[in-house]
Tab-separated table of C-alpha atoms in Angstrom:
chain	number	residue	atom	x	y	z
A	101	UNK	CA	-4.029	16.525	9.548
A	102	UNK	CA	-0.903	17.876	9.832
A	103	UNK	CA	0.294	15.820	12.871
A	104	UNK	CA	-0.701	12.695	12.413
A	105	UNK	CA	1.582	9.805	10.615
A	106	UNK	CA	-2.071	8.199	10.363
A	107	UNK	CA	-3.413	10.522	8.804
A	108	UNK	CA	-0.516	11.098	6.607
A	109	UNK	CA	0.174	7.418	5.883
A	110	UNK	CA	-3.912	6.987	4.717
A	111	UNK	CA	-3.934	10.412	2.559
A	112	UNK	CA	-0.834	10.344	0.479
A	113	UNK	CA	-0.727	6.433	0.379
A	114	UNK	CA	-4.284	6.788	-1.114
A	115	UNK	CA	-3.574	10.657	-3.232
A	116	UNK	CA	-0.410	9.110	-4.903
A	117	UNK	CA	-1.025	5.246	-5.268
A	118	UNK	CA	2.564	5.029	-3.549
A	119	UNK	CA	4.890	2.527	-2.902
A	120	UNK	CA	6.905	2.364	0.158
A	121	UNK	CA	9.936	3.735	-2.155
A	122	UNK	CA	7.907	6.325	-3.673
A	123	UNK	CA	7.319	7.796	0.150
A	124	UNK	CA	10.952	7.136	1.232
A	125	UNK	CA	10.776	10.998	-1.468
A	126	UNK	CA	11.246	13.917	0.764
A	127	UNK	CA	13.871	15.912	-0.790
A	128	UNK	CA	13.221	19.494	-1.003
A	129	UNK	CA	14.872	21.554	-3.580
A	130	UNK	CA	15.253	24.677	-0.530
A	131	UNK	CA	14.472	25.364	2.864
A	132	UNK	CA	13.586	28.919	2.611
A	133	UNK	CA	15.112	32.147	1.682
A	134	UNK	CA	12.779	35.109	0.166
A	135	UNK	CA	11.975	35.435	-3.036
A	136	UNK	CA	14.070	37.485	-5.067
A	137	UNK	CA	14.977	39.275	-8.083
A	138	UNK	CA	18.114	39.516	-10.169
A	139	UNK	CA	19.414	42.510	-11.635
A	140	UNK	CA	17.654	41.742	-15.039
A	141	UNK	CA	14.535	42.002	-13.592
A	142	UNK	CA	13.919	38.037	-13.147
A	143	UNK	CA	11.712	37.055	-10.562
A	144	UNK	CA	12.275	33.975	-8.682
A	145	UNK	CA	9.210	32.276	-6.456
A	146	UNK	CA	9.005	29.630	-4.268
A	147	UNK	CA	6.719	26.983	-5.103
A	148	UNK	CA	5.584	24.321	-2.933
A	149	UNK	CA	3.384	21.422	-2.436
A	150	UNK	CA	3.161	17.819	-0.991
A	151	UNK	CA	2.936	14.504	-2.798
A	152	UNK	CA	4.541	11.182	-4.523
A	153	UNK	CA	6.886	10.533	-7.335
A	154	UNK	CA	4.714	11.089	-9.821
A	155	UNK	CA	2.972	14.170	-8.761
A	156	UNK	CA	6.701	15.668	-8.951
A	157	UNK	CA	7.621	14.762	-11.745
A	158	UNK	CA	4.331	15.805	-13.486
A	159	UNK	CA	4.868	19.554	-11.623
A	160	UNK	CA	8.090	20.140	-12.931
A	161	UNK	CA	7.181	19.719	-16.548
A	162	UNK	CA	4.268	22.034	-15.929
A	163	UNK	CA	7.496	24.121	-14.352
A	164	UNK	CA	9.126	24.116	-17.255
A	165	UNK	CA	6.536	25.355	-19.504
A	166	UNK	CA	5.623	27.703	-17.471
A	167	UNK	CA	9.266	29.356	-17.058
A	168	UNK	CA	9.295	29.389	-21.534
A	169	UNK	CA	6.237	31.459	-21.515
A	170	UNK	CA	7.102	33.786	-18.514
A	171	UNK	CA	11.137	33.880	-19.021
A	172	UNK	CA	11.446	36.628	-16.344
A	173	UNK	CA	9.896	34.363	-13.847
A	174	UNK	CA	12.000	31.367	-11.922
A	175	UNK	CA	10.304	28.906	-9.793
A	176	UNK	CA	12.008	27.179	-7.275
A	177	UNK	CA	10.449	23.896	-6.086
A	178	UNK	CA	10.028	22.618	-2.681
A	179	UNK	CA	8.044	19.041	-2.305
A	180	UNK	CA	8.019	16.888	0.504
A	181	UNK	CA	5.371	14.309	2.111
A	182	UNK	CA	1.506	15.194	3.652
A	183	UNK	CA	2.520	15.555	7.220
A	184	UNK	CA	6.240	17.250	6.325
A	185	UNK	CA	4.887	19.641	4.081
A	186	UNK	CA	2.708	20.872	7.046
A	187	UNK	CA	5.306	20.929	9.648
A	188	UNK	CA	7.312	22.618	7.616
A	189	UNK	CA	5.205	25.399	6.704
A	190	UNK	CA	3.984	25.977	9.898
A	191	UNK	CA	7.344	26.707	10.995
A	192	UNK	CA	7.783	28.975	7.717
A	193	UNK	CA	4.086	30.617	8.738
A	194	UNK	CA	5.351	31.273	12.138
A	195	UNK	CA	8.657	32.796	10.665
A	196	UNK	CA	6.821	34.952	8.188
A	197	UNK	CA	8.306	32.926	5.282
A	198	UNK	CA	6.832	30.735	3.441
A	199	UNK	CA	6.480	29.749	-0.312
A	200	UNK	CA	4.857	32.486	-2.512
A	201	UNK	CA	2.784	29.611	-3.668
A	202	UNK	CA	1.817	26.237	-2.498
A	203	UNK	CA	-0.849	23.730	-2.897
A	204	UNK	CA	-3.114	24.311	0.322
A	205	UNK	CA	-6.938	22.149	1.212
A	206	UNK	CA	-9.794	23.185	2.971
A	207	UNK	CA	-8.941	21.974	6.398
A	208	UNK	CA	-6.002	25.010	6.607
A	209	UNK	CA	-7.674	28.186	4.501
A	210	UNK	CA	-9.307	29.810	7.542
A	211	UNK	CA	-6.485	28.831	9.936
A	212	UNK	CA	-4.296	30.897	7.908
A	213	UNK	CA	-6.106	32.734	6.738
A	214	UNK	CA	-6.856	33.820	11.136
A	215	UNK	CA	-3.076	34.531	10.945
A	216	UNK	CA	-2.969	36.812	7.854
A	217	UNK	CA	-0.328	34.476	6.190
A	218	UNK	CA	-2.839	33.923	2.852
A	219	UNK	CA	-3.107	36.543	0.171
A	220	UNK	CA	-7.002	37.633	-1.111
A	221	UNK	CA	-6.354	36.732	-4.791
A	222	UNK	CA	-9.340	38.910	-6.090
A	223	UNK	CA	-7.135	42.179	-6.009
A	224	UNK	CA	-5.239	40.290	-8.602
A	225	UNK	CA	-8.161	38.710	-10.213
A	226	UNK	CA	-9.236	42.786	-10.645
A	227	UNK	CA	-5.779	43.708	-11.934
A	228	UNK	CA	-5.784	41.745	-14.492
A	229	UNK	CA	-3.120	38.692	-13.361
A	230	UNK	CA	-5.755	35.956	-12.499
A	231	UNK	CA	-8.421	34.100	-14.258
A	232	UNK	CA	-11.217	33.426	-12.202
A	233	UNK	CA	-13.645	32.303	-14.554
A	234	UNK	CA	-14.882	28.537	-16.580
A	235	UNK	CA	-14.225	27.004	-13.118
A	236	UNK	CA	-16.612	23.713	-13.370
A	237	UNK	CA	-19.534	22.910	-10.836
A	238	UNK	CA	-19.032	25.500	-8.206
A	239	UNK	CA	-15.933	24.298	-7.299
A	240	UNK	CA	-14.285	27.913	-7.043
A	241	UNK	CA	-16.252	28.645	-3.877
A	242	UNK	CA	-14.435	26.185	-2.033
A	243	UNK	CA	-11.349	28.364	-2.100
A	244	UNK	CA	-13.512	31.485	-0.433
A	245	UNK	CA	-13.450	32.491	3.394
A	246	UNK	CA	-15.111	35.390	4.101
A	247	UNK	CA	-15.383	37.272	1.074
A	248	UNK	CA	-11.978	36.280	0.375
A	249	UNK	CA	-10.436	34.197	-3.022
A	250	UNK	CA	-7.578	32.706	-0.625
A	251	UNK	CA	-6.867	29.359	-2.753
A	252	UNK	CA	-7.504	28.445	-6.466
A	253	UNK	CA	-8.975	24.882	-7.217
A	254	UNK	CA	-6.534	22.842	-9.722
A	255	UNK	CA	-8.769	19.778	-9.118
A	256	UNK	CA	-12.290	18.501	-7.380
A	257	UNK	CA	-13.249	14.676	-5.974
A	258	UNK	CA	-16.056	13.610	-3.793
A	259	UNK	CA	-16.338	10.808	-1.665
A	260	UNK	CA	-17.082	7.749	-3.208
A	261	UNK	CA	-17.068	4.028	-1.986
A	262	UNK	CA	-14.457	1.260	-3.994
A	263	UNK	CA	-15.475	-2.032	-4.056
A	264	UNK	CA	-13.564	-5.444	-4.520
A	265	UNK	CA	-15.945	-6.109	-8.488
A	266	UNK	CA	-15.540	-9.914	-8.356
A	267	UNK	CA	-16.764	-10.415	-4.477
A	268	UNK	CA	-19.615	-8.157	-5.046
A	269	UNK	CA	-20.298	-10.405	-8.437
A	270	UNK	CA	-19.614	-13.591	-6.498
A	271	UNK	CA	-21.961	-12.980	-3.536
A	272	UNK	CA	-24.833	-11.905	-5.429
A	273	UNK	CA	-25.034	-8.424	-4.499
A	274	UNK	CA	-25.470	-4.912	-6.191
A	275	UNK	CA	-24.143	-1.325	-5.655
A	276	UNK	CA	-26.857	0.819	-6.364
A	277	UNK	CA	-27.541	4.833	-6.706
A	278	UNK	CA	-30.002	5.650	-3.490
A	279	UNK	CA	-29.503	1.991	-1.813
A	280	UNK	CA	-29.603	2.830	2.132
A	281	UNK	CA	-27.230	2.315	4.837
A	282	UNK	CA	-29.191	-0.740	5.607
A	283	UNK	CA	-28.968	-2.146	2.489
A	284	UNK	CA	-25.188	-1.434	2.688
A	285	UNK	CA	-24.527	-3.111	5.620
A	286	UNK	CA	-26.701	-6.081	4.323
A	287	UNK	CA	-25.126	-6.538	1.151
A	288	UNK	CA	-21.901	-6.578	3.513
A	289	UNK	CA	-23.329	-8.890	5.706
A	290	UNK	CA	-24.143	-11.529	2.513
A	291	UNK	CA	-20.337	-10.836	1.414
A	292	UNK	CA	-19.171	-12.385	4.873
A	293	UNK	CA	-20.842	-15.368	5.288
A	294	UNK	CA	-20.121	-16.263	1.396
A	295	UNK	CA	-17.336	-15.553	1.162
A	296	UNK	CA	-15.696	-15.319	4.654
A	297	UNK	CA	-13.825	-12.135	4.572
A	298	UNK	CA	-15.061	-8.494	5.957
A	299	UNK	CA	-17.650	-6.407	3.931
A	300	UNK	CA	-15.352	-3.117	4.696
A	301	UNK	CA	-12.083	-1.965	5.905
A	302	UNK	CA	-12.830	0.529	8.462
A	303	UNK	CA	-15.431	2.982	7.428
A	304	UNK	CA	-16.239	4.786	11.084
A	305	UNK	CA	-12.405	6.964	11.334
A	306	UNK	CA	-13.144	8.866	8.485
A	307	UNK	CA	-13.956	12.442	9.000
A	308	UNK	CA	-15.502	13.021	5.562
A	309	UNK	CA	-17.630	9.906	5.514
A	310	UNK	CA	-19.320	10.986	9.350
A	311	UNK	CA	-19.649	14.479	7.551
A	312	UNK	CA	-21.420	13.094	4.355
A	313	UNK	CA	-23.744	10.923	6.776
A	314	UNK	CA	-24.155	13.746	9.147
A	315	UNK	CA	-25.218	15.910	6.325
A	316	UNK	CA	-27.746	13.412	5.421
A	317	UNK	CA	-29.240	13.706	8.904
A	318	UNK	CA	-29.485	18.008	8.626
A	319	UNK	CA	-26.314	17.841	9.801
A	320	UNK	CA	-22.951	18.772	9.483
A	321	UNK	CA	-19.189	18.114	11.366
A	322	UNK	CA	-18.320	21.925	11.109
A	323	UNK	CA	-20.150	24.836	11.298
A	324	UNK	CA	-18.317	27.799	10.712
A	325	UNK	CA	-16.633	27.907	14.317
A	326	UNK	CA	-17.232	24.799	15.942
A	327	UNK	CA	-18.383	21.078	15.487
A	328	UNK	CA	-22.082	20.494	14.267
A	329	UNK	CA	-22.935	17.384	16.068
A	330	UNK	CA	-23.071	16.296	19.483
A	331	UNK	CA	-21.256	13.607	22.019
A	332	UNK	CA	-24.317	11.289	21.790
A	333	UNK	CA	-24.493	11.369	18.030
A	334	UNK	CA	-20.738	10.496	17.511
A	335	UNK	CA	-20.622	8.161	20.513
A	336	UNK	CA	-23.391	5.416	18.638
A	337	UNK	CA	-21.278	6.325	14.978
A	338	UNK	CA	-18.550	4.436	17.159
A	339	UNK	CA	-20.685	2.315	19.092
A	340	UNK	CA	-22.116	0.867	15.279
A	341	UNK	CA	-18.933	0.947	14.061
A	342	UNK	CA	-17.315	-0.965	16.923
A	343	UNK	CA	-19.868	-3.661	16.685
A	344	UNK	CA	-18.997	-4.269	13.197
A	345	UNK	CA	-15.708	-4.615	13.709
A	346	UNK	CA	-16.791	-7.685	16.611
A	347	UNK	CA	-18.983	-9.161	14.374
A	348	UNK	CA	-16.432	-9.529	11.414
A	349	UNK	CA	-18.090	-7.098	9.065
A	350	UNK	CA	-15.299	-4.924	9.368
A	351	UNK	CA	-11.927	-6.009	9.226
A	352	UNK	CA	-9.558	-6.244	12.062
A	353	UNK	CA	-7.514	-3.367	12.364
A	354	UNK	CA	-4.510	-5.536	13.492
A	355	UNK	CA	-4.760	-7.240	9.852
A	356	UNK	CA	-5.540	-4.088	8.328
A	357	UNK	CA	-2.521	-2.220	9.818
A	358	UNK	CA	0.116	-5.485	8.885
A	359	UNK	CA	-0.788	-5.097	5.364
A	360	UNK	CA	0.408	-1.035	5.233
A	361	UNK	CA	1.498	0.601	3.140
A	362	UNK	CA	-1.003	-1.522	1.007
A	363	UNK	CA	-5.066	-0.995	1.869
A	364	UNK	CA	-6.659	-3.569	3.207
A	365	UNK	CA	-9.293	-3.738	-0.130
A	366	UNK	CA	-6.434	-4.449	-2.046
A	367	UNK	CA	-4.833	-7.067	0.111
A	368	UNK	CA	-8.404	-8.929	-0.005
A	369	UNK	CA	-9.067	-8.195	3.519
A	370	UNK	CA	-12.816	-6.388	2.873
A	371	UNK	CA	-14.629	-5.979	0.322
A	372	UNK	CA	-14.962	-2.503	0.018
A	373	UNK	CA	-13.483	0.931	1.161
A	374	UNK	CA	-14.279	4.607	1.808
A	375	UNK	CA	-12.289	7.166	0.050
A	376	UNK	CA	-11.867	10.218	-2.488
A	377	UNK	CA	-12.541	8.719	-5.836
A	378	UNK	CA	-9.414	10.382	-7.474
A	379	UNK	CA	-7.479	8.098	-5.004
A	380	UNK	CA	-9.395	5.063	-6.323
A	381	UNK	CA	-6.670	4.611	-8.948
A	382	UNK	CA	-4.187	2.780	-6.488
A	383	UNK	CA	-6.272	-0.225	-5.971
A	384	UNK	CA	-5.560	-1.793	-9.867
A	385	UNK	CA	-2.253	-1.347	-9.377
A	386	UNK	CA	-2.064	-2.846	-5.463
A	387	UNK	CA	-4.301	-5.124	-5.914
A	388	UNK	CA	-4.988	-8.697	-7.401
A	389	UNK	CA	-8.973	-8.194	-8.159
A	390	UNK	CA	-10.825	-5.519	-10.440
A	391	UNK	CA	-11.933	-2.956	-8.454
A	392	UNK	CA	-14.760	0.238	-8.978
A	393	UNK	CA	-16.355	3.125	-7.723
A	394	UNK	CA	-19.797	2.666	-5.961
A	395	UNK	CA	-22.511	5.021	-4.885
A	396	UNK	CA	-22.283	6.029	-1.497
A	397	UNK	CA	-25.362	4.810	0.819
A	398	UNK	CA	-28.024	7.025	1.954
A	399	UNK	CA	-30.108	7.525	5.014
A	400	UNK	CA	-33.532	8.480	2.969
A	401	UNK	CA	-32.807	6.861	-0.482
A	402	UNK	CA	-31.553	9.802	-2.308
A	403	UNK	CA	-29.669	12.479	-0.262
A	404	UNK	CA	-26.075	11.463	-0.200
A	405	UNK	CA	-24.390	14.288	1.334
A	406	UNK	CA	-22.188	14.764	-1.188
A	407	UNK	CA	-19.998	17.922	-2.605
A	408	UNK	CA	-16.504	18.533	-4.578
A	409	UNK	CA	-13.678	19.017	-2.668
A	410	UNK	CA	-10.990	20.211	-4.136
A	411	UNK	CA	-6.794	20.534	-3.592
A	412	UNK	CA	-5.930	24.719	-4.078
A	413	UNK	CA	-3.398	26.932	-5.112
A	414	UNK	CA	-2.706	29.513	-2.743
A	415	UNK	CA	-0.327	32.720	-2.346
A	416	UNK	CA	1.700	34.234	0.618
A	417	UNK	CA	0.127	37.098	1.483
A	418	UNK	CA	3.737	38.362	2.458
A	419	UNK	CA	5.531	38.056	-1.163
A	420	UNK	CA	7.329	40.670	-2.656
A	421	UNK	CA	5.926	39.460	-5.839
A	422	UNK	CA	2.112	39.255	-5.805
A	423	UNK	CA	1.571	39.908	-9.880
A	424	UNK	CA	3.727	37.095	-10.895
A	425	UNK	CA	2.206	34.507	-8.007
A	426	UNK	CA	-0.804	35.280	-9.624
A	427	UNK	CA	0.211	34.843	-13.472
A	428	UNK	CA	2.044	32.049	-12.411
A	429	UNK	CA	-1.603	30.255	-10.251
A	430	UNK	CA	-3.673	31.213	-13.083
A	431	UNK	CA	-1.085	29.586	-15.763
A	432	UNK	CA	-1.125	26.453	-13.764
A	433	UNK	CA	-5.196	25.969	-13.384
A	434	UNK	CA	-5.930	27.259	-17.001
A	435	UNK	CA	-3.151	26.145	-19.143
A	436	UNK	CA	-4.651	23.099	-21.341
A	437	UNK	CA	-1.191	22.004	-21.601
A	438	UNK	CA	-0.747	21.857	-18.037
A	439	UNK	CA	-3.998	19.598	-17.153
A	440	UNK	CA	-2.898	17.086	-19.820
A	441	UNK	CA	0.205	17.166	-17.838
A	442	UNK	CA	-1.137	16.861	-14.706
A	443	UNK	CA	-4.552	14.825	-15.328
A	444	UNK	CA	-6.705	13.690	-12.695
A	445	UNK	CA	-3.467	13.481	-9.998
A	446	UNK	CA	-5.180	16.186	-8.253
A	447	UNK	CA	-8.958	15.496	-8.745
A	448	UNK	CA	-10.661	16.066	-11.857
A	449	UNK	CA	-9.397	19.098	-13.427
A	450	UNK	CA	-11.233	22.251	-11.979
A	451	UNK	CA	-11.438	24.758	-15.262
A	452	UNK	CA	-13.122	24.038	-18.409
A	453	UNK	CA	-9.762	24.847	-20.556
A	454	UNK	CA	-7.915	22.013	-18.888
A	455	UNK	CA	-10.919	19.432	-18.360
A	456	UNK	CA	-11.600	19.921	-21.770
A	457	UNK	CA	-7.748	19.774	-22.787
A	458	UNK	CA	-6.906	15.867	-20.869
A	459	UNK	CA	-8.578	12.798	-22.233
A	460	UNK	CA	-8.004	10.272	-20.104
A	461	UNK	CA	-6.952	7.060	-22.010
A	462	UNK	CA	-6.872	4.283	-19.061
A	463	UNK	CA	-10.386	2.800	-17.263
A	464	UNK	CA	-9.408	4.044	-13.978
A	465	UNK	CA	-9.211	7.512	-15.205
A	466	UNK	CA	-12.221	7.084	-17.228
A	467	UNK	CA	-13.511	5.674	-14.390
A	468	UNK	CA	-13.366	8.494	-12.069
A	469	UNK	CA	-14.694	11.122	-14.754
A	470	UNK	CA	-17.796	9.093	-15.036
A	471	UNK	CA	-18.542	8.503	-11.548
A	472	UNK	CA	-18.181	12.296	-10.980
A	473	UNK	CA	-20.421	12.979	-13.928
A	474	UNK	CA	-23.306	10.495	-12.627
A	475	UNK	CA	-23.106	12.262	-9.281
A	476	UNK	CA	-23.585	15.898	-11.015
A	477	UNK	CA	-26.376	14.324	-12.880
A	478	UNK	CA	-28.264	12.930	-10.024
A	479	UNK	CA	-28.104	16.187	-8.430
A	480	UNK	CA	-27.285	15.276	-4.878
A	481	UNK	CA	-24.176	17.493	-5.116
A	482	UNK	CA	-24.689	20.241	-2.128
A	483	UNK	CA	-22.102	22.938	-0.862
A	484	UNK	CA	-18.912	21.943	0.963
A	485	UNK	CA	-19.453	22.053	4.393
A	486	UNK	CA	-16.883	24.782	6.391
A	487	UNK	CA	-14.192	24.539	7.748
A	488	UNK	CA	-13.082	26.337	10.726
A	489	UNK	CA	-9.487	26.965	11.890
A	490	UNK	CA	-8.483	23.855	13.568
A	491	UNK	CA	-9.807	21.427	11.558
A	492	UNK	CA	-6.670	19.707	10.843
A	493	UNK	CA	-6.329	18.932	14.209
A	494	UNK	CA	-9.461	17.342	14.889
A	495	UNK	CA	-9.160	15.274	11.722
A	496	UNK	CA	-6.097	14.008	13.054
A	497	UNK	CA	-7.803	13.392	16.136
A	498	UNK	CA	-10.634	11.725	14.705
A	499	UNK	CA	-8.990	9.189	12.529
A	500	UNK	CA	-6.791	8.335	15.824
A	501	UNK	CA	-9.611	8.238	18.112
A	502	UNK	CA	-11.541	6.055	16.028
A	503	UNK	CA	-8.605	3.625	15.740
A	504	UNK	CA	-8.529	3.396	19.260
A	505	UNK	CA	-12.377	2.640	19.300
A	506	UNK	CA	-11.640	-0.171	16.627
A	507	UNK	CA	-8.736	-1.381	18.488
A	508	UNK	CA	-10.964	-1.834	21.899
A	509	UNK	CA	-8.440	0.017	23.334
A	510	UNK	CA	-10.939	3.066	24.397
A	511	UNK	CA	-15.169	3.026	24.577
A	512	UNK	CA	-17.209	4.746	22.298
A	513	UNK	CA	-18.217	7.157	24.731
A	514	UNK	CA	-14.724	8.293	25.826
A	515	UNK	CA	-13.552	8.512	22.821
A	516	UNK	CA	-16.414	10.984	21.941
A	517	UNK	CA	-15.727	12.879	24.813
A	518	UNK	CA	-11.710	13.235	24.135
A	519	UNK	CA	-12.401	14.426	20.556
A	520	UNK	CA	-14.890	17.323	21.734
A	521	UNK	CA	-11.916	18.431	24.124
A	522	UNK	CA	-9.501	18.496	21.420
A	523	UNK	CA	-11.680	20.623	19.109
A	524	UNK	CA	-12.323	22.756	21.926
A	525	UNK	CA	-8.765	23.223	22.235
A	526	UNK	CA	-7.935	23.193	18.232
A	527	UNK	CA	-11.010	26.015	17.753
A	528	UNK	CA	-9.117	28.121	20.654
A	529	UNK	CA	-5.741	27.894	19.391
């Protein structure tokens, strides 16, 4: 995840609904340097995280209100992009300094976690300096590893599927809760020959999307140490995949990549796209059509593999100043001033106080809560699947090998092959 401009290009173009100028933002405020404290007893911690314009600016009011209640406490931003936010902090990780706190996912907590570099946040839940309860639909277990609180939820999304509203309308066809993969790819397949552009931009490099239709299958892409499918099953994912892109029922990744930083939905390439649905909210504003959030198909008619992810707040294990990392994490996830700050930028707000607390007034927004809502309701929500350490790498390595599957520029089988020797190698390392 970490090391691939792919990757980082599809997340944060998608997680911030930027504009080239919006990712030309990499200034950091700091590039290291303990924590400290003055000789009046202030405290001063490094927070850091990764993001557009807007998530910035939205942190640093929460910043400021933050520093009125707790005047003893400074914090001391650091932002960058996806991919230079973890390049950075490996380095830090490796040094033995990074931020106090940062905004961590899934795909690192049991990496480092492995290297000792994350602090269990349930010795300060017990003293008294963290809130660790009216966290909404589970979504606090995603922060646990072993036992372990090592990362805080400030938001959850699931996987959800945007579609180009006026093609569906004008082709006659219907996005439905339980329709089958089938019935995807033949609504798809009615889209291209009416209206003669590609049902979807490129479903087959996604890692969550294979994990959400592996689960379907009794599946999984992780266990918790290595992958939970085999060669043969992600060789004919490509092999289907590939075949769509031939026939024209998914776009050309040529066209698809000449259109960056815009997605190829919104540049009217496809019809329809793969993604988190708290990222759905760049399409409106790329875009030229209406655009909304879709079920995602199924393999039996009901099971859809779904769970919340969520982006975390998590502490160095290292700081000098565990109490006030963990006053300062617990302001930022319960606060109700803070979520109406901060709204659905992250995912829909994770704790009751600050769900409660933001009312989104724009569709999109609205939007999003809703389609989260119907998916709680039709109780297809399941656990998030693990995580091991390494699987940053591999997603990196599955959204490029895929490409090069798309591209024609390696077979199915190959490709399959490469990305089982990478995870070897990313589990090992």
């Amino acid at each position: 995840m970490g090391t691939s401009r792919n990757v980082e290009r599809r997340t944060i173009l998608k997680a911030a609904g930027a504009t080239a100028a919006t990712l030309g933002l990499a200034a950091t405020t700091g590039c290291g340097g303990d924590s400290d404290s003055s000789a009046d007893g202030t405290v001063t911690l490094r927070y850091a995280w990764w993001g557009g314009e807007p998530r910035t600016i939205a942190i640093k009011k929460t910043i400021a209100l933050f520093e009125k209640k707790y005047p003893k406490i400074k914090i001391k931003p650091e932002f960058t992009d996806y991919e230079a936010f973890w390049e950075k902090f490996q380095t830090q990780a490796s040094g033995g300094n990074p931020p106090d706190v940062f905004q961590n996912a899934v795909g690192f907590l049991r990496k480092y976690d492995k290297r000792g570099v994350l602090l269990d946040l349930k010795t300060q839940a017990d003293a008294g300096n963290l809130s660790l309860d009216n966290f909404r639909n589970g979504v606090l277990a995603n922060g646990q590893v072993d036992g372990k609180q090592i990362g805080i939820p400030v938001g959850a999304n699931t996987m959800a599927l945007v579609i180009d509203l006026k093609a569906f309308k004008k082709a006659g066809v219907e996005a439905k809760f339980g329709w089958t993969w089938d019935e995807y790819f033949e609504a798809l397949q009615t889209i291209q020959d009416k209206l003669k552009i590609a049902g979807d931009t490129g479903y087959f490099a996604i890692m969550y999307l294979y994990d959400l239709y592996l689960r379907q299958n009794g599946k999984a892409f992780f266990t918790d140490s290595d992958l939970g499918f085999t060669e043969d099953d992600l060789t004919q994912w490509w092999t289907d995949g590939y075949k769509r892109v031939k026939s024209g029922l998914v776009a050309d990744p040529k066209k698809i990549e000449q259109v960056k930083p815009k997605s190829g939905l919104s540049a009217g390439l496809a019809a329809s796209e793969f993604t988190w649905d708290n990222f759905s909210i760049r399409y409106e504003g790329e875009g030229e059509s209406d655009y909304g959030l879709a079920p995602i198909p199924t393999t039996d008619g009901k099971d859809t593999g779904q769970y919340l992810g969520s982006l975390m707040l998590s502490a160095f294990a290292g700081t000098k100043h565990p109490k006030e990392a963990a006053q300062f994490i617990s302001f930022m996830v319960h606060d109700p001033e803070v979520g109406k700050i901060m709204g659905y930028d992250r995912g829909i707000l994770a704790t009751t106080e600050q769900y409660d607390a933001f009312k989104p007034a724009d569709a999109n927004n609205k939007g999003v809560a809703a389609y989260e809502n119907e998916v709680a309701k039709a109780g297809v929500l399941g656990k998030i699947t693990p995580h091991p350490s390494g699987a940053d790498v591999i997603e990196a390595a599955f959204l490029r090998l895929g490409g090069e599957v798309a591209q024609g520029k390696s077979k199915p089988a190959d490709a399959a092959k490469a990305l089982f020797s990478e995870a070897k190698a990313a589990f090992a390392g």
